[in-house]
PDB file of C-alpha atoms in Angstrom:
ATOM      1  CA  MET A  27     179.584 185.555  62.130  1.00 59.00           C
ATOM      2  CA  LYS A  28     176.289 183.533  61.475  1.00 61.00           C
ATOM      3  CA  ALA A  29     175.295 180.981  63.623  1.00 59.00           C
ATOM      4  CA  SER A  30     174.785 177.071  62.596  1.00 60.00           C
ATOM      5  CA  PHE A  31     171.185 175.832  62.652  1.00 56.00           C
ATOM      6  CA  SER A  32     173.355 172.676  64.203  1.00 59.00           C
ATOM      7  CA  THR A  33     174.857 175.004  67.374  1.00 56.00           C
ATOM      8  CA  VAL A  34     171.207 177.102  67.829  1.00 49.00           C
ATOM      9  CA  THR A  35     169.405 173.825  67.833  1.00 50.00           C
ATOM     10  CA  LYS A  36     172.202 172.520  70.650  1.00 55.00           C
ATOM     11  CA  LEU A  37     171.598 175.971  72.137  1.00 50.00           C
ATOM     12  CA  PHE A  38     167.565 175.254  72.576  1.00 52.00           C
ATOM     13  CA  ALA A  39     167.314 171.692  73.500  1.00 51.00           C
ATOM     14  CA  SER A  40     169.874 170.908  76.165  1.00 52.00           C
ATOM     15  CA  PRO A  41     168.115 173.401  78.146  1.00 55.00           C
ATOM     16  CA  LEU A  42     164.174 171.966  77.316  1.00 50.00           C
ATOM     17  CA  ILE A  43     165.293 168.619  78.367  1.00 50.00           C
ATOM     18  CA  VAL A  44     167.619 169.028  81.308  1.00 46.00           C
ATOM     19  CA  GLY A  45     164.317 170.828  81.774  1.00 49.00           C
ATOM     20  CA  THR A  46     161.636 167.535  81.390  1.00 48.00           C
ATOM     21  CA  LEU A  47     163.716 165.561  82.624  1.00 45.00           C
ATOM     22  CA  LEU A  48     163.658 167.527  86.341  1.00 45.00           C
ATOM     23  CA  ILE A  49     159.956 167.642  85.649  1.00 48.00           C
ATOM     24  CA  CYS A  50     159.656 164.104  84.829  1.00 49.00           C
ATOM     25  CA  GLN A  51     160.937 162.243  88.012  1.00 47.00           C
ATOM     26  CA  PRO A  52     161.517 158.874  87.072  1.00 49.00           C
ATOM     27  CA  SER A  53     159.575 155.134  88.808  1.00 48.00           C
ATOM     28  CA  TRP A  54     162.437 155.020  90.498  1.00 47.00           C
ATOM     29  CA  ALA A  55     162.135 158.351  93.086  1.00 49.00           C
ATOM     30  CA  GLN A  56     158.806 156.731  94.163  1.00 84.00           C
ATOM     31  CA  GLN A  57     158.700 156.987  97.723  1.00 95.00           C
ATOM     32  CA  VAL A  58     156.971 153.391  99.776  1.00 97.00           C
ATOM     33  CA  PRO A  59     153.130 154.030  99.412  1.00 97.00           C
ATOM     34  CA  ASN A  60     152.252 154.666 103.124  1.00 98.00           C
ATOM     35  CA  LEU A  61     149.479 151.340 103.741  1.00 98.00           C
ATOM     36  CA  VAL A  62     148.163 151.871 107.692  1.00 98.00           C
ATOM     37  CA  GLY A  63     144.605 152.009 107.580  1.00 98.00           C
ATOM     38  CA  THR A  64     141.504 151.014 107.652  1.00 98.00           C
ATOM     39  CA  TRP A  65     139.993 149.690 103.787  1.00 98.00           C
ATOM     40  CA  VAL A  66     137.130 147.857 102.709  1.00 98.00           C
ATOM     41  CA  GLY A  67     135.558 146.476  99.889  1.00 98.00           C
ATOM     42  CA  GLU A  68     133.473 144.202  98.565  1.00 98.00           C
ATOM     43  CA  THR A  69     134.700 140.460  96.721  1.00 96.00           C
ATOM     44  CA  ASN A  70     134.224 139.565  93.679  1.00 96.00           C
ATOM     45  CA  ASP A  71     134.054 135.305  94.590  1.00 94.00           C
ATOM     46  CA  ALA A  72     134.057 132.855  92.027  1.00 95.00           C
ATOM     47  CA  VAL A  73     134.359 130.090  94.340  1.00 92.00           C
ATOM     48  CA  ILE A  74     133.755 125.332  94.196  1.00 91.00           C
ATOM     49  CA  GLY A  75     132.614 123.713  96.903  1.00 87.00           C
ATOM     50  CA  ALA A  76     132.344 124.675 100.984  1.00 80.00           C
ATOM     51  CA  GLY A  77     134.022 126.234 103.182  1.00 72.00           C
ATOM     52  CA  THR A  78     135.461 128.546 106.559  1.00 70.00           C
ATOM     53  CA  HIS A  79     134.176 131.906 104.726  1.00 73.00           C
ATOM     54  CA  TYR A  80     131.948 130.350 102.353  1.00 76.00           C
ATOM     55  CA  PRO A  81     129.486 127.778 104.464  1.00 77.00           C
ATOM     56  CA  ASN A  82     126.894 125.955 102.258  1.00 82.00           C
ATOM     57  CA  GLY A  83     127.540 124.960  99.512  1.00 82.00           C
ATOM     58  CA  LYS A  84     127.973 121.619  98.117  1.00 86.00           C
ATOM     59  CA  ALA A  85     130.829 119.781  96.834  1.00 85.00           C
ATOM     60  CA  GLY A  86     131.729 120.312  93.130  1.00 87.00           C
ATOM     61  CA  GLU A  87     129.275 123.116  93.694  1.00 91.00           C
ATOM     62  CA  ILE A  88     130.652 126.282  91.334  1.00 94.00           C
ATOM     63  CA  ARG A  89     129.154 129.731  93.354  1.00 93.00           C
ATOM     64  CA  PHE A  90     129.593 133.036  92.825  1.00 96.00           C
ATOM     65  CA  LEU A  91     129.471 135.503  95.849  1.00 93.00           C
ATOM     66  CA  LYS A  92     130.298 139.025  97.336  1.00 95.00           C
ATOM     67  CA  SER A  93     131.005 139.649 100.566  1.00 93.00           C
ATOM     68  CA  VAL A  94     131.844 142.760 102.742  1.00 96.00           C
ATOM     69  CA  VAL A  95     135.977 143.179 102.913  1.00 97.00           C
ATOM     70  CA  THR A  96     138.039 145.089 105.852  1.00 98.00           C
ATOM     71  CA  TYR A  97     141.660 145.383 105.937  1.00 98.00           C
ATOM     72  CA  LYS A  98     143.019 147.128 108.930  1.00 98.00           C
ATOM     73  CA  PHE A  99     147.188 147.728 108.361  1.00 98.00           C
ATOM     74  CA  ASP A 100     148.714 149.051 111.570  1.00 98.00           C
ATOM     75  CA  GLN A 101     152.187 148.133 111.512  1.00 98.00           C
ATOM     76  CA  GLN A 102     154.233 149.382 108.557  1.00 98.00           C
ATOM     77  CA  LYS A 103     158.233 148.877 108.429  1.00 98.00           C
ATOM     78  CA  ASN A 104     159.399 150.414 104.703  1.00 98.00           C
ATOM     79  CA  ARG A 105     157.928 148.498 101.783  1.00 98.00           C
ATOM     80  CA  ALA A 106     157.159 145.256 104.128  1.00 98.00           C
ATOM     81  CA  PHE A 107     153.402 145.432 106.267  1.00 98.00           C
ATOM     82  CA  SER A 108     150.632 143.574 108.670  1.00 98.00           C
ATOM     83  CA  GLY A 109     147.407 143.547 109.980  1.00 98.00           C
ATOM     84  CA  THR A 110     144.006 141.556 109.837  1.00 98.00           C
ATOM     85  CA  PHE A 111     141.061 140.479 106.871  1.00 97.00           C
ATOM     86  CA  THR A 112     138.263 140.267 107.962  1.00 95.00           C
ATOM     87  CA  ILE A 113     135.588 138.271 106.083  1.00 92.00           C
ATOM     88  CA  ALA A 114     131.832 136.958 106.610  1.00 85.00           C
ATOM     89  CA  SER A 115     133.059 137.662 110.666  1.00 87.00           C
ATOM     90  CA  HIS A 116     135.942 135.908 109.890  1.00 90.00           C
ATOM     91  CA  THR A 117     139.006 137.783 111.270  1.00 95.00           C
ATOM     92  CA  VAL A 118     142.861 136.649 110.590  1.00 95.00           C
ATOM     93  CA  PRO A 119     146.439 137.875 110.294  1.00 98.00           C
ATOM     94  CA  ILE A 120     148.377 138.465 107.273  1.00 98.00           C
ATOM     95  CA  VAL A 121     151.081 139.833 105.528  1.00 98.00           C
ATOM     96  CA  GLY A 122     153.048 141.976 102.373  1.00 98.00           C
ATOM     97  CA  SER A 123     154.970 143.977 100.723  1.00 98.00           C
ATOM     98  CA  ILE A 124     155.343 145.828  98.191  1.00 98.00           C
ATOM     99  CA  SER A 125     157.527 145.132  95.312  1.00 98.00           C
ATOM    100  CA  ALA A 126     159.738 147.745  94.497  1.00 97.00           C
ATOM    101  CA  ASP A 127     158.021 149.703  91.788  1.00 97.00           C
ATOM    102  CA  MET A 128     156.444 150.862  94.746  1.00 97.00           C
ATOM    103  CA  VAL A 129     152.537 150.131  93.040  1.00 97.00           C
ATOM    104  CA  SER A 130     151.929 146.552  93.495  1.00 98.00           C
ATOM    105  CA  GLY A 131     152.812 143.503  95.488  1.00 98.00           C
ATOM    106  CA  ALA A 132     152.244 139.999  97.579  1.00 98.00           C
ATOM    107  CA  MET A 133     150.295 139.329 100.971  1.00 98.00           C
ATOM    108  CA  ALA A 134     149.054 136.041 103.202  1.00 97.00           C
ATOM    109  CA  ASP A 135     146.718 134.600 105.422  1.00 93.00           C
ATOM    110  CA  GLN A 136     146.520 131.374 106.025  1.00 88.00           C
ATOM    111  CA  ASP A 137     144.349 130.476 103.605  1.00 84.00           C
ATOM    112  CA  GLY A 138     145.849 131.758 100.774  1.00 89.00           C
ATOM    113  CA  THR A 139     147.988 134.583  99.058  1.00 95.00           C
ATOM    114  CA  TYR A 140     146.991 137.344  97.499  1.00 97.00           C
ATOM    115  CA  SER A 141     148.072 140.364  95.090  1.00 98.00           C
ATOM    116  CA  PHE A 142     147.541 143.968  95.405  1.00 98.00           C
ATOM    117  CA  LYS A 143     148.005 147.543  92.556  1.00 98.00           C
ATOM    118  CA  VAL A 144     148.045 150.720  94.710  1.00 98.00           C
ATOM    119  CA  LEU A 145     145.516 152.086  92.264  1.00 98.00           C
ATOM    120  CA  ASN A 146     145.588 156.017  93.838  1.00 97.00           C
ATOM    121  CA  PRO A 147     146.303 156.843  97.743  1.00 96.00           C
ATOM    122  CA  ASN A 148     143.166 155.875  99.068  1.00 98.00           C
ATOM    123  CA  GLN A 149     143.003 152.434  97.100  1.00 98.00           C
ATOM    124  CA  LEU A 150     143.734 149.316  96.222  1.00 98.00           C
ATOM    125  CA  ALA A 151     143.308 146.673  93.894  1.00 98.00           C
ATOM    126  CA  VAL A 152     143.611 143.228  95.305  1.00 98.00           C
ATOM    127  CA  CYS A 153     143.835 139.753  93.935  1.00 98.00           C
ATOM    128  CA  PHE A 154     143.019 136.225  96.305  1.00 95.00           C
ATOM    129  CA  ALA A 155     143.097 133.283  94.847  1.00 92.00           C
ATOM    130  CA  THR A 156     143.770 129.338  96.825  1.00 88.00           C
ATOM    131  CA  THR A 157     143.153 125.523  95.895  1.00 86.00           C
ATOM    132  CA  THR A 158     140.600 125.801  99.063  1.00 76.00           C
ATOM    133  CA  THR A 159     140.079 127.224 103.021  1.00 68.00           C
ATOM    134  CA  ALA A 160     139.962 124.229 104.358  1.00 72.00           C
ATOM    135  CA  PRO A 161     141.906 122.222 103.270  1.00 71.00           C
ATOM    136  CA  LYS A 162     140.404 118.727 105.635  1.00 75.00           C
ATOM    137  CA  ASN A 163     137.275 119.855 104.209  1.00 75.00           C
ATOM    138  CA  LYS A 164     136.920 117.704 101.422  1.00 73.00           C
ATOM    139  CA  ASP A 165     133.669 119.839 100.231  1.00 74.00           C
ATOM    140  CA  ALA A 166     135.814 123.324 100.035  1.00 78.00           C
ATOM    141  CA  GLY A 167     137.454 123.611  96.828  1.00 80.00           C
ATOM    142  CA  PRO A 168     138.836 126.875  95.346  1.00 90.00           C
ATOM    143  CA  VAL A 169     138.352 130.708  95.385  1.00 91.00           C
ATOM    144  CA  ALA A 170     139.212 132.998  93.292  1.00 95.00           C
ATOM    145  CA  ASP A 171     137.974 137.136  93.360  1.00 96.00           C
ATOM    146  CA  CYS A 172     139.183 140.677  92.971  1.00 98.00           C
ATOM    147  CA  HIS A 173     137.553 142.881  94.270  1.00 98.00           C
ATOM    148  CA  GLU A 174     138.835 147.036  95.055  1.00 98.00           C
ATOM    149  CA  VAL A 175     138.964 148.614  98.912  1.00 98.00           C
ATOM    150  CA  THR A 176     139.244 152.463  99.810  1.00 98.00           C
ATOM    151  CA  ARG A 177     141.012 153.843 102.485  1.00 98.00           C
ATOM    152  CA  LYS A 178     138.047 155.040 105.631  1.00 95.00           C
TER     153      LYS A 178
END
């Protein structure tokens, strides 16, 4: 008795499909990345005016600056984490949360909010934006920055 083409196809295709599904782990099965540690990088700031982290600017002056930044995350529980952020000898507490996709997330400190993406286990891409870093200082304008940090 001859096997039909569709029977042969089913016999070979079924194990192939099952094998592919087992090898290709779905994104919902990813583990929460461990962010605890010290991460260091350099900013790419676009700043208007002055402020706590950006002194010597004049009201309305647009400047493009680079500063060394350090994130020290010392606590993490599931997708939530905390630590400190340091720029220009100024250190502030920071909190964050990893999104359900286990790749992106958000952080916040007293000056503004951040978004981030895990590029690999030891590198993050971070963006920061705020309307001012010093609300009581009329010369402290908005800041926008995207940079990468590497775990040390």
